[in-house]
Amino acid sequence: MRIESATSIGAKWWRKALRAYSRGHTTDLDQIENNELTAVESREPMPRNVADFKDHPIYALERHLRRNEVLIPNATAAGTVGAGSKGPLEKVYRRKDVRLARSGDKWYRLGREVRPNEIPVKFLPKRAKKADLFGEEEDGDGETVGTPVYMMEQTDLYKAPPVIDGRIPKNRFGNLDVYVPSMVPEGGAYVADDMAARAAFILGIDYAAALTGFQFKGRQGTAVLHGAVVAAEHEEAVRAVITGLEDQEAEVEQERRTREVLRTWRTFLMHLRVRQRIWAGVDSDEEAAAANANANEENAMDLDKGKNKGKGVSQNDDDDDDEAEVAAHQSEDSDIGGGFLVDED
């Protein structure tokens, strides 16, 4: 089997699916099998139709390259293909000569930086701007050049400024970019815990909140701060304080739950005392009969609710009759002066 797609997402999924079946080390039999598969792949026949080259795992046409894909310099063609009988011949390249190109900011978020004086391999065209309320396009800045992109071979591993005398380097926002583990500065330690900044503040040491990425909702991006970067010699102390804070929060939560349970038991006991006072001096048989009567009455009410469910019109009519009856009683009460009789002279 092989991946019938050249996308990185498909290759990532394939590796993840086969991870559970891998041995962790390569045996001689595995090496022989890999060599055989490589030989079979090298003898892969070239497609004859232009449409078959799209997302082909071995061959690629320059017209099918994605927006962020480029060919390596001096890439040699593996053959040619014609688009129809009268179409011009196009060069066919191997998929291994195709590279992903990213902007400087994208490489920075992957923990790499573009070398100085590197020439971009490609300029991505700007996306079309939206029209304003009057149907006219917004005026641009006059620049016609798009975003420059670079290959991985044009970048180096990003190296953050080191920690000196316990002082953590920070950006202009007061935090530190830690998109990947390699971006942690030399002499520093990244504590991936939400309480890390609080623990460092309690200890009175210098720290920097770690900016680990951005969360996009709609068209707005929000910085995600998780954990903190401290000096390597303070890492153990920070983790100890975090453990103490977690224990303290656990104790507070346990006290809250205990109070809630005691409050529930208090209400339950109060109800029992009220019931005991009501039925004090009453025969047990009479009490049982009253309990059965209440249970039967509740069951009858539940049955009535089930029958009247979905009969909104009749229920409204009953409500109108009840309101009319209440109004009649109120008028009768008003005629007799609120229930008091007037003495005759």
PDB file of C-alpha atoms in Angstrom, residues 100-288:
ATOM      1  CA  LEU A 100       7.067  23.975   0.815  1.00  0.00           C
ATOM      2  CA  ALA A 101       7.777  27.698   0.908  1.00  0.00           C
ATOM      3  CA  ARG A 102       6.703  29.881   3.811  1.00  0.00           C
ATOM      4  CA  SER A 103       6.998  33.515   4.756  1.00  0.00           C
ATOM      5  CA  GLY A 104       9.461  34.717   7.352  1.00  0.00           C
ATOM      6  CA  ASP A 105       6.719  35.021   9.956  1.00  0.00           C
ATOM      7  CA  LYS A 106       5.515  31.460   9.315  1.00  0.00           C
ATOM      8  CA  TRP A 107       9.054  30.110   9.654  1.00  0.00           C
ATOM      9  CA  TYR A 108       9.459  32.072  12.889  1.00  0.00           C
ATOM     10  CA  ARG A 109       6.376  30.396  14.339  1.00  0.00           C
ATOM     11  CA  LEU A 110       7.987  27.067  13.479  1.00  0.00           C
ATOM     12  CA  GLY A 111      11.113  28.007  15.398  1.00  0.00           C
ATOM     13  CA  ARG A 112      13.236  29.017  12.410  1.00  0.00           C
ATOM     14  CA  GLU A 113      14.455  32.306  10.961  1.00  0.00           C
ATOM     15  CA  VAL A 114      15.437  33.259   7.431  1.00  0.00           C
ATOM     16  CA  ARG A 115      19.129  33.825   6.872  1.00  0.00           C
ATOM     17  CA  PRO A 116      20.208  37.385   6.062  1.00  0.00           C
ATOM     18  CA  ASN A 117      20.338  38.392   2.395  1.00  0.00           C
ATOM     19  CA  GLU A 118      18.414  35.321   1.251  1.00  0.00           C
ATOM     20  CA  ILE A 119      16.579  35.744  -2.055  1.00  0.00           C
ATOM     21  CA  PRO A 120      12.921  34.686  -1.947  1.00  0.00           C
ATOM     22  CA  VAL A 121      12.110  31.729  -4.142  1.00  0.00           C
ATOM     23  CA  LYS A 122       8.679  33.116  -4.837  1.00  0.00           C
ATOM     24  CA  PHE A 123       6.376  36.045  -4.176  1.00  0.00           C
ATOM     25  CA  LEU A 124       2.851  35.090  -3.218  1.00  0.00           C
ATOM     26  CA  PRO A 125       0.323  37.412  -4.863  1.00  0.00           C
ATOM     27  CA  LYS A 126      -1.826  39.449  -2.562  1.00  0.00           C
ATOM     28  CA  ARG A 127      -5.355  38.270  -2.026  1.00  0.00           C
ATOM     29  CA  ALA A 128      -8.178  40.300  -3.504  1.00  0.00           C
ATOM     30  CA  LYS A 129      -9.404  43.066  -1.231  1.00  0.00           C
ATOM     31  CA  LYS A 130     -13.023  43.416  -0.297  1.00  0.00           C
ATOM     32  CA  ALA A 131     -15.099  46.268  -1.621  1.00  0.00           C
ATOM     33  CA  ASP A 132     -16.338  48.966   0.726  1.00  0.00           C
ATOM     34  CA  LEU A 133     -19.952  49.940   1.361  1.00  0.00           C
ATOM     35  CA  PHE A 134     -20.123  51.920  -1.906  1.00  0.00           C
ATOM     36  CA  GLY A 135     -18.894  48.995  -4.023  1.00  0.00           C
ATOM     37  CA  GLU A 136     -15.438  50.495  -4.544  1.00  0.00           C
ATOM     38  CA  GLU A 137     -12.242  48.687  -3.647  1.00  0.00           C
ATOM     39  CA  GLU A 138     -10.154  50.080  -0.853  1.00  0.00           C
ATOM     40  CA  ASP A 139      -7.005  51.887  -1.853  1.00  0.00           C
ATOM     41  CA  GLY A 140      -3.899  49.822  -1.246  1.00  0.00           C
ATOM     42  CA  ASP A 141      -0.492  50.999  -0.189  1.00  0.00           C
ATOM     43  CA  GLY A 142       0.709  51.104  -3.803  1.00  0.00           C
ATOM     44  CA  GLU A 143       2.848  47.979  -3.513  1.00  0.00           C
ATOM     45  CA  THR A 144       2.522  45.418  -6.272  1.00  0.00           C
ATOM     46  CA  VAL A 145       4.996  42.882  -4.850  1.00  0.00           C
ATOM     47  CA  GLY A 146       3.395  40.087  -2.852  1.00  0.00           C
ATOM     48  CA  THR A 147       4.632  38.235   0.220  1.00  0.00           C
ATOM     49  CA  PRO A 148       8.150  36.785  -0.121  1.00  0.00           C
ATOM     50  CA  VAL A 149       8.462  33.112   0.791  1.00  0.00           C
ATOM     51  CA  TYR A 150      11.496  30.936   1.462  1.00  0.00           C
ATOM     52  CA  MET A 151      12.349  27.254   1.569  1.00  0.00           C
ATOM     53  CA  MET A 152      13.540  25.440   4.667  1.00  0.00           C
ATOM     54  CA  GLU A 153      17.058  25.282   3.227  1.00  0.00           C
ATOM     55  CA  GLN A 154      17.162  29.083   3.468  1.00  0.00           C
ATOM     56  CA  THR A 155      16.455  29.142   7.211  1.00  0.00           C
ATOM     57  CA  ASP A 156      18.317  28.387  10.418  1.00  0.00           C
ATOM     58  CA  LEU A 157      17.091  27.264  13.813  1.00  0.00           C
ATOM     59  CA  TYR A 158      15.962  30.295  15.798  1.00  0.00           C
ATOM     60  CA  LYS A 159      18.087  31.023  18.833  1.00  0.00           C
ATOM     61  CA  ALA A 160      16.560  33.300  21.451  1.00  0.00           C
ATOM     62  CA  PRO A 161      18.709  35.679  23.528  1.00  0.00           C
ATOM     63  CA  PRO A 162      20.137  33.836  26.546  1.00  0.00           C
ATOM     64  CA  VAL A 163      19.121  34.294  30.169  1.00  0.00           C
ATOM     65  CA  ILE A 164      21.696  36.457  31.940  1.00  0.00           C
ATOM     66  CA  ASP A 165      21.789  36.820  35.743  1.00  0.00           C
ATOM     67  CA  GLY A 166      18.302  35.383  36.054  1.00  0.00           C
ATOM     68  CA  ARG A 167      16.785  38.023  33.740  1.00  0.00           C
ATOM     69  CA  ILE A 168      14.423  36.589  31.137  1.00  0.00           C
ATOM     70  CA  PRO A 169      14.432  38.280  27.698  1.00  0.00           C
ATOM     71  CA  LYS A 170      11.022  39.647  26.743  1.00  0.00           C
ATOM     72  CA  ASN A 171       9.395  41.147  23.685  1.00  0.00           C
ATOM     73  CA  ARG A 172       7.712  44.535  23.565  1.00  0.00           C
ATOM     74  CA  PHE A 173       4.534  43.056  25.049  1.00  0.00           C
ATOM     75  CA  GLY A 174       6.311  41.739  28.138  1.00  0.00           C
ATOM     76  CA  ASN A 175       6.107  38.038  27.232  1.00  0.00           C
ATOM     77  CA  LEU A 176       8.267  35.528  25.353  1.00  0.00           C
ATOM     78  CA  ASP A 177       7.492  33.664  22.132  1.00  0.00           C
ATOM     79  CA  VAL A 178       7.661  29.906  22.710  1.00  0.00           C
ATOM     80  CA  TYR A 179       5.921  28.416  19.684  1.00  0.00           C
ATOM     81  CA  VAL A 180       8.162  25.332  19.755  1.00  0.00           C
ATOM     82  CA  PRO A 181      10.398  23.924  22.525  1.00  0.00           C
ATOM     83  CA  SER A 182      13.565  24.996  20.692  1.00  0.00           C
ATOM     84  CA  MET A 183      12.621  28.673  21.197  1.00  0.00           C
ATOM     85  CA  VAL A 184      13.263  28.494  24.952  1.00  0.00           C
ATOM     86  CA  PRO A 185      16.336  30.685  25.596  1.00  0.00           C
ATOM     87  CA  GLU A 186      19.589  29.201  26.782  1.00  0.00           C
ATOM     88  CA  GLY A 187      19.731  29.137  30.572  1.00  0.00           C
ATOM     89  CA  GLY A 188      15.942  29.203  30.859  1.00  0.00           C
ATOM     90  CA  ALA A 189      13.256  26.626  31.536  1.00  0.00           C
ATOM     91  CA  TYR A 190       9.702  26.506  30.287  1.00  0.00           C
ATOM     92  CA  VAL A 191       7.121  25.547  32.918  1.00  0.00           C
ATOM     93  CA  ALA A 192       3.963  24.531  31.057  1.00  0.00           C
ATOM     94  CA  ASP A 193       1.433  25.277  33.782  1.00  0.00           C
ATOM     95  CA  ASP A 194      -1.185  27.998  34.112  1.00  0.00           C
ATOM     96  CA  MET A 195       0.021  28.693  37.671  1.00  0.00           C
ATOM     97  CA  ALA A 196       3.658  29.158  36.639  1.00  0.00           C
ATOM     98  CA  ALA A 197       3.453  32.955  36.424  1.00  0.00           C
ATOM     99  CA  ARG A 198       1.682  33.152  39.797  1.00  0.00           C
ATOM    100  CA  ALA A 199       4.265  30.885  41.407  1.00  0.00           C
ATOM    101  CA  ALA A 200       7.139  32.963  40.011  1.00  0.00           C
ATOM    102  CA  PHE A 201       5.476  36.139  41.300  1.00  0.00           C
ATOM    103  CA  ILE A 202       5.163  34.607  44.782  1.00  0.00           C
ATOM    104  CA  LEU A 203       8.854  33.689  44.739  1.00  0.00           C
ATOM    105  CA  GLY A 204       9.773  37.186  43.576  1.00  0.00           C
ATOM    106  CA  ILE A 205      11.850  36.005  40.610  1.00  0.00           C
ATOM    107  CA  ASP A 206      11.898  37.291  37.051  1.00  0.00           C
ATOM    108  CA  TYR A 207       9.696  35.457  34.576  1.00  0.00           C
ATOM    109  CA  ALA A 208       8.042  35.895  31.192  1.00  0.00           C
ATOM    110  CA  ALA A 209       4.638  34.596  30.206  1.00  0.00           C
ATOM    111  CA  ALA A 210       4.991  32.118  27.330  1.00  0.00           C
ATOM    112  CA  LEU A 211       3.185  32.978  24.096  1.00  0.00           C
ATOM    113  CA  THR A 212       2.520  29.542  22.608  1.00  0.00           C
ATOM    114  CA  GLY A 213       0.288  30.495  19.678  1.00  0.00           C
ATOM    115  CA  PHE A 214      -2.834  32.273  18.529  1.00  0.00           C
ATOM    116  CA  GLN A 215      -6.465  31.293  18.692  1.00  0.00           C
ATOM    117  CA  PHE A 216      -8.469  32.519  15.727  1.00  0.00           C
ATOM    118  CA  LYS A 217     -12.181  33.110  16.094  1.00  0.00           C
ATOM    119  CA  GLY A 218     -13.779  34.637  13.064  1.00  0.00           C
ATOM    120  CA  ARG A 219     -11.164  36.992  11.623  1.00  0.00           C
ATOM    121  CA  GLN A 220      -9.575  38.044  14.888  1.00  0.00           C
ATOM    122  CA  GLY A 221      -6.633  36.315  16.495  1.00  0.00           C
ATOM    123  CA  THR A 222      -6.113  36.172  20.245  1.00  0.00           C
ATOM    124  CA  ALA A 223      -2.733  35.419  21.770  1.00  0.00           C
ATOM    125  CA  VAL A 224      -2.612  32.204  23.803  1.00  0.00           C
ATOM    126  CA  LEU A 225      -0.470  32.530  26.944  1.00  0.00           C
ATOM    127  CA  HIS A 226       0.268  29.224  28.635  1.00  0.00           C
ATOM    128  CA  GLY A 227       2.933  28.724  31.249  1.00  0.00           C
ATOM    129  CA  ALA A 228       5.995  30.850  31.887  1.00  0.00           C
ATOM    130  CA  VAL A 229       9.727  30.886  31.237  1.00  0.00           C
ATOM    131  CA  VAL A 230      11.995  31.206  34.278  1.00  0.00           C
ATOM    132  CA  ALA A 231      15.682  30.768  34.916  1.00  0.00           C
ATOM    133  CA  ALA A 232      16.785  27.137  34.941  1.00  0.00           C
ATOM    134  CA  GLU A 233      17.982  27.373  38.550  1.00  0.00           C
ATOM    135  CA  HIS A 234      14.492  28.471  39.656  1.00  0.00           C
ATOM    136  CA  GLU A 235      12.525  25.759  37.858  1.00  0.00           C
ATOM    137  CA  GLU A 236      12.420  23.337  40.794  1.00  0.00           C
ATOM    138  CA  ALA A 237      11.282  26.050  43.211  1.00  0.00           C
ATOM    139  CA  VAL A 238       8.536  27.185  40.830  1.00  0.00           C
ATOM    140  CA  ARG A 239       7.231  23.645  40.443  1.00  0.00           C
ATOM    141  CA  ALA A 240       7.226  23.192  44.225  1.00  0.00           C
ATOM    142  CA  VAL A 241       5.154  26.359  44.659  1.00  0.00           C
ATOM    143  CA  ILE A 242       2.761  25.166  41.953  1.00  0.00           C
ATOM    144  CA  THR A 243       2.285  21.913  43.865  1.00  0.00           C
ATOM    145  CA  GLY A 244       1.526  23.890  47.024  1.00  0.00           C
ATOM    146  CA  LEU A 245      -0.985  26.093  45.197  1.00  0.00           C
ATOM    147  CA  GLU A 246      -2.727  23.054  43.746  1.00  0.00           C
ATOM    148  CA  ASP A 247      -2.952  21.469  47.214  1.00  0.00           C
ATOM    149  CA  GLN A 248      -4.349  24.710  48.606  1.00  0.00           C
ATOM    150  CA  GLU A 249      -6.988  24.894  45.888  1.00  0.00           C
ATOM    151  CA  ALA A 250      -7.876  21.250  46.510  1.00  0.00           C
ATOM    152  CA  GLU A 251      -8.374  21.998  50.219  1.00  0.00           C
ATOM    153  CA  VAL A 252     -10.572  25.004  49.432  1.00  0.00           C
ATOM    154  CA  GLU A 253     -12.659  22.907  47.056  1.00  0.00           C
ATOM    155  CA  GLN A 254     -12.987  20.157  49.654  1.00  0.00           C
ATOM    156  CA  GLU A 255     -14.131  22.678  52.270  1.00  0.00           C
ATOM    157  CA  ARG A 256     -16.700  24.075  49.852  1.00  0.00           C
ATOM    158  CA  ARG A 257     -18.085  20.635  49.115  1.00  0.00           C
ATOM    159  CA  THR A 258     -18.172  19.816  52.834  1.00  0.00           C
ATOM    160  CA  ARG A 259     -20.163  22.965  53.563  1.00  0.00           C
ATOM    161  CA  GLU A 260     -22.563  22.101  50.753  1.00  0.00           C
ATOM    162  CA  VAL A 261     -23.089  18.587  52.123  1.00  0.00           C
ATOM    163  CA  LEU A 262     -23.636  19.885  55.670  1.00  0.00           C
ATOM    164  CA  ARG A 263     -26.130  22.444  54.372  1.00  0.00           C
ATOM    165  CA  THR A 264     -28.046  19.680  52.605  1.00  0.00           C
ATOM    166  CA  TRP A 265     -28.093  17.496  55.705  1.00  0.00           C
ATOM    167  CA  ARG A 266     -29.260  20.445  57.828  1.00  0.00           C
ATOM    168  CA  THR A 267     -32.212  21.049  55.499  1.00  0.00           C
ATOM    169  CA  PHE A 268     -33.049  17.348  55.525  1.00  0.00           C
ATOM    170  CA  LEU A 269     -32.996  17.158  59.346  1.00  0.00           C
ATOM    171  CA  MET A 270     -35.131  20.282  59.648  1.00  0.00           C
ATOM    172  CA  HIS A 271     -37.748  18.683  57.420  1.00  0.00           C
ATOM    173  CA  LEU A 272     -37.669  15.542  59.550  1.00  0.00           C
ATOM    174  CA  ARG A 273     -38.188  17.566  62.728  1.00  0.00           C
ATOM    175  CA  VAL A 274     -41.131  19.432  61.214  1.00  0.00           C
ATOM    176  CA  ARG A 275     -42.688  16.155  60.152  1.00  0.00           C
ATOM    177  CA  GLN A 276     -42.109  14.686  63.605  1.00  0.00           C
ATOM    178  CA  ARG A 277     -43.862  17.626  65.271  1.00  0.00           C
ATOM    179  CA  ILE A 278     -46.826  17.432  62.891  1.00  0.00           C
ATOM    180  CA  TRP A 279     -47.410  13.743  63.510  1.00  0.00           C
ATOM    181  CA  ALA A 280     -46.692  13.814  67.230  1.00  0.00           C
ATOM    182  CA  GLY A 281     -49.467  11.995  69.150  1.00  0.00           C
ATOM    183  CA  VAL A 282     -50.999  10.529  65.978  1.00  0.00           C
ATOM    184  CA  ASP A 283     -51.506   6.795  65.655  1.00  0.00           C
ATOM    185  CA  SER A 284     -49.101   5.039  63.295  1.00  0.00           C
ATOM    186  CA  ASP A 285     -51.952   3.431  61.337  1.00  0.00           C
ATOM    187  CA  GLU A 286     -53.552   6.797  60.755  1.00  0.00           C
ATOM    188  CA  GLU A 287     -50.212   8.240  59.665  1.00  0.00           C
ATOM    189  CA  ALA A 288     -49.708   5.393  57.189  1.00  0.00           C
TER     190      ALA A 288
END
